[in-house]
Short mmCIF file of C-alpha atoms in Angstrom, two decimals:
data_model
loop_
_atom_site.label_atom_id
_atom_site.label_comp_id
_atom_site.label_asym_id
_atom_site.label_seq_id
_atom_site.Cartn_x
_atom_site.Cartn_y
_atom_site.Cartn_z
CA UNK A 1 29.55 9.29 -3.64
CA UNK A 2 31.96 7.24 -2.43
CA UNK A 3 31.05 3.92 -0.14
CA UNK A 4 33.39 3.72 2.38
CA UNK A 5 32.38 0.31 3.80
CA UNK A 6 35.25 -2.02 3.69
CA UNK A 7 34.29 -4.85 0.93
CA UNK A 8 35.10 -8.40 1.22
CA UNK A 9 37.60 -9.68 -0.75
CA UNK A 10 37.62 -11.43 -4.45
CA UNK A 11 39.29 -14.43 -4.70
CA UNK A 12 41.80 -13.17 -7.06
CA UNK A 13 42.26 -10.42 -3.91
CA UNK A 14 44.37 -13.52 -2.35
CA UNK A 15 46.12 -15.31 -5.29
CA UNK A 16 45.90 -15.68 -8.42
CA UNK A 17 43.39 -17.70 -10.19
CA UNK A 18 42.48 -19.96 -13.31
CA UNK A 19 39.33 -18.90 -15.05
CA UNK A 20 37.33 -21.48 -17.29
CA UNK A 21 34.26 -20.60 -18.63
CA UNK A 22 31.53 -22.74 -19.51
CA UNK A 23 27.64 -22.34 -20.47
CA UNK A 24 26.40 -22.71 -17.07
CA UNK A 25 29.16 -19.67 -15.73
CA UNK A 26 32.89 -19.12 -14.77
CA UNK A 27 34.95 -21.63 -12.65
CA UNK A 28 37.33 -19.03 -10.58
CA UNK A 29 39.69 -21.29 -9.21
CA UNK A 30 42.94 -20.45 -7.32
CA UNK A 31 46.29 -21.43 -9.35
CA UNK A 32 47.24 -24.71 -8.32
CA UNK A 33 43.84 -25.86 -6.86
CA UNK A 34 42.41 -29.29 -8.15
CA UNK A 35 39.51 -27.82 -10.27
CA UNK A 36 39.51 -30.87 -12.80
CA UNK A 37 36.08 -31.31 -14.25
CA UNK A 38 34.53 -27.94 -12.40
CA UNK A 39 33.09 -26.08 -15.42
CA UNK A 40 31.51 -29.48 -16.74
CA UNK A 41 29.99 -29.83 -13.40
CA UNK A 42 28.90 -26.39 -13.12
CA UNK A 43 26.99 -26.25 -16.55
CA UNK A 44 25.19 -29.86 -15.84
CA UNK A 45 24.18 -28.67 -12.36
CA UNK A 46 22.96 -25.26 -14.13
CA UNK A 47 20.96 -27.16 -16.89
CA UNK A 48 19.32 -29.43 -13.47
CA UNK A 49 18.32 -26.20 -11.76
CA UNK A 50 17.15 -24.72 -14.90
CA UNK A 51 15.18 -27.67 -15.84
CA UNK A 52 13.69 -27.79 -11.71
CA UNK A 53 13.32 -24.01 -10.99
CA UNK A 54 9.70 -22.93 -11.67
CA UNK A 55 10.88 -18.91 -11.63
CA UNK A 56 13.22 -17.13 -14.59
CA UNK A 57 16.73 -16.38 -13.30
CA UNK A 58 20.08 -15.66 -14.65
CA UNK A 59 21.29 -19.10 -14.99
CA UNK A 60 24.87 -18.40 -14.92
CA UNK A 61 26.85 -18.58 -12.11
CA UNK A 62 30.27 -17.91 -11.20
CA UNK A 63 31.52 -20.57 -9.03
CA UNK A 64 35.10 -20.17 -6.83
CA UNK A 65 37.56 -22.72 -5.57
CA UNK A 66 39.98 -20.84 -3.17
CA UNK A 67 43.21 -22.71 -2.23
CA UNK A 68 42.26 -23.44 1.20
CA UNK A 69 39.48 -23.00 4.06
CA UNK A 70 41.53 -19.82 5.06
CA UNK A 71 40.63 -18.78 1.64
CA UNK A 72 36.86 -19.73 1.72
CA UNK A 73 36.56 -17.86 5.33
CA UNK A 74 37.99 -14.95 4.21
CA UNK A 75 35.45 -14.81 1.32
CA UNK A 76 32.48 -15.00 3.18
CA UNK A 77 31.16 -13.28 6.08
CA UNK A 78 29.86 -16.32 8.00
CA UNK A 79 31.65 -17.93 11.05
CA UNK A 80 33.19 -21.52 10.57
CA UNK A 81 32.86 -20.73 6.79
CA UNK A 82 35.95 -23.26 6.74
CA UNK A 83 33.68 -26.19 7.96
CA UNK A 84 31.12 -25.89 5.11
CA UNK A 85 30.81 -27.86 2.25
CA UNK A 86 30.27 -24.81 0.28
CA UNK A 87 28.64 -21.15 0.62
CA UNK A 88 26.32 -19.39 -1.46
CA UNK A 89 26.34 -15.22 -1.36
CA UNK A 90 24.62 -12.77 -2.29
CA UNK A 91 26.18 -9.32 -1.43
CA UNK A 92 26.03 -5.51 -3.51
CA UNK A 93 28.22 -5.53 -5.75
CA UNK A 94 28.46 -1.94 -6.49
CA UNK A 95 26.54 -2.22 -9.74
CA UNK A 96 23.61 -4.65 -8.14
CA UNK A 97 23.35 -7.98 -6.61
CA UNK A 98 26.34 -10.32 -7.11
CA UNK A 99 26.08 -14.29 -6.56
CA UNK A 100 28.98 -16.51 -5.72
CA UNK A 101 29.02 -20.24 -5.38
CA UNK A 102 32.30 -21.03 -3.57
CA UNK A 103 33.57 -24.45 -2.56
CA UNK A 104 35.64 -25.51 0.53
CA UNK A 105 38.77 -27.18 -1.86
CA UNK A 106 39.24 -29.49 1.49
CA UNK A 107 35.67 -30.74 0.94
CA UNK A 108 35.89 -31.14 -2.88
CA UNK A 109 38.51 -33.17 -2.76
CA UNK A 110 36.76 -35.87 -1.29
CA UNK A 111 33.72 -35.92 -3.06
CA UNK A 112 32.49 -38.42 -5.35
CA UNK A 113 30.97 -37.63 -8.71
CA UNK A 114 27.41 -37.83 -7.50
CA UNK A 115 28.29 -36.03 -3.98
CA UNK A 116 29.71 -33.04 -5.84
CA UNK A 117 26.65 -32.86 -8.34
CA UNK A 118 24.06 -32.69 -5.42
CA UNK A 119 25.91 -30.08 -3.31
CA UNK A 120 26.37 -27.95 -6.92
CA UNK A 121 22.98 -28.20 -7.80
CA UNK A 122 22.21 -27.68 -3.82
CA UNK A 123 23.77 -24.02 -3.76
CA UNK A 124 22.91 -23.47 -7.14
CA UNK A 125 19.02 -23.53 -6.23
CA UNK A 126 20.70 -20.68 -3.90
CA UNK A 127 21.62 -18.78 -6.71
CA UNK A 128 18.34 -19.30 -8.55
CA UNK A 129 16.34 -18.09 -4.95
CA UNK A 130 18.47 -15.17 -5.11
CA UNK A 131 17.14 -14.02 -8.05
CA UNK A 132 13.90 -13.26 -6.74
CA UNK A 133 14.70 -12.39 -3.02
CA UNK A 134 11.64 -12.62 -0.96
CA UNK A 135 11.86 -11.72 2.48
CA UNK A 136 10.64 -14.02 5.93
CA UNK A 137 10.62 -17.20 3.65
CA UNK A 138 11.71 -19.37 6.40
CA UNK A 139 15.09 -21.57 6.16
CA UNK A 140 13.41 -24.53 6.53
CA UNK A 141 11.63 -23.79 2.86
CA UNK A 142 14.59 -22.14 1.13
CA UNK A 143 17.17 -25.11 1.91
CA UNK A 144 14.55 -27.59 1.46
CA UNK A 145 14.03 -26.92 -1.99
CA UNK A 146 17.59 -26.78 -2.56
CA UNK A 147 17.67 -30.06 -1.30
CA UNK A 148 14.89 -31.56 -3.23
CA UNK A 149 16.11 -29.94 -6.23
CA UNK A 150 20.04 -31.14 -4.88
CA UNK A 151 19.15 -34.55 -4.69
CA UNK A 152 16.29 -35.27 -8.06
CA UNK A 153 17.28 -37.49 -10.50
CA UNK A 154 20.14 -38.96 -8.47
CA UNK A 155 18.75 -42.25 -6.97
CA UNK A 156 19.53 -41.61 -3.55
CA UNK A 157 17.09 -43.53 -1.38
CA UNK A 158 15.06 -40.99 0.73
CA UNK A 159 15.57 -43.26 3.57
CA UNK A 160 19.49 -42.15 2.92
CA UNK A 161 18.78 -38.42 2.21
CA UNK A 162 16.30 -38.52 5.52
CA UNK A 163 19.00 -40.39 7.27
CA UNK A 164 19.92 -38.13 9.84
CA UNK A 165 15.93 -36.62 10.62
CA UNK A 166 14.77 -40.12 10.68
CA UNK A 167 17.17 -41.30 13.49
CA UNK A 168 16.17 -38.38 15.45
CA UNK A 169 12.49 -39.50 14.93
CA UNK A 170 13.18 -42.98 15.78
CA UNK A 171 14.69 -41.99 18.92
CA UNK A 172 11.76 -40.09 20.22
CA UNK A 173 12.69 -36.20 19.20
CA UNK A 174 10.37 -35.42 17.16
CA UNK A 175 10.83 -31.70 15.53
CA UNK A 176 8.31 -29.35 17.20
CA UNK A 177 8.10 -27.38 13.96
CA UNK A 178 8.81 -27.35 10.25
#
């Protein structure tokens, strides 16, 4: 049988790439982009999410840098893709369930160290969940435990990871549910 749906694109659909593997996964990067330091990244924010994740998964990931937020939206099937930090997706592959980790390169290059760390170890706990897709586990559970895991070990005051929900709280909305 043939499946006619039409498939996204690959990254190396739009350009060509630089691939640099590592222990964590592959860095897919689009020739030319700024992926200095990506695979070291990738395998440190692997080993955290190993080290955090209570369930076995693959713990390899392949991570993408398109050239542009063009790129990154025409990746991934989500509106305003392009004004994301990053986007985690899980989508048949053909041959099962394929993972990809891809980076807005207009983000990236203003991150810090630490900033890119959490947000890799952020989507990576998306990559872990995937594993083990449960259904009608509410959002508010699957991206805070990306955050928790995203943000261990870095000695970011909560107060500073809580910044924005504690304002809100402060000023009198307080959230109605979890």
């Amino acid at each position: 049988l043939t499946d006619l749906r039409p498939r996204r694109p690959e990254l190396w659909d739009l350009t060509a790439v630089d691939v640099v593997a590592g222990r964590g996964g592959l860095v897919v990067a689009a020739a030319g982009a700024d992926s200095t330091g990506l695979a070291a990244d990738l395998d440190a924010a692997v080993a955290a999410v190993d080290d955090a994740w209570p369930m076995r998964w693959p713990g390899r990931v392949v991570l993408e840098l398109p050239a542009d937020a063009e790129q990154l939206q025409a990746l991934v099937d989500r509106p305003g893709a392009g004004g994301l930090a990053a986007v985690t997706t899980l989508y048949d592959g053909g041959h099962g369930p394929v993972v990809r980790v891809r980076l807005n390169p207009e983000v990236n290059r203003t991150l810090v160290p630490l900033a890119r760390q959490i947000l890799l170890r952020h989507e990576i706990t998306h990559a872990a969940q995937y594993a083990r897709p449960y259904e009608h586990v509410p959002a508010w559970l699957v991206e805070g435990s990306a955050e928790l895991v995203g943000y261990a070990g870095s000695g970011v005051p909560d107060t500073v990871v809580a910044a924005t929900l504690l304002a809100e709280v402060r000023a009198g909305r307080m959230p109605q549910r979890l």
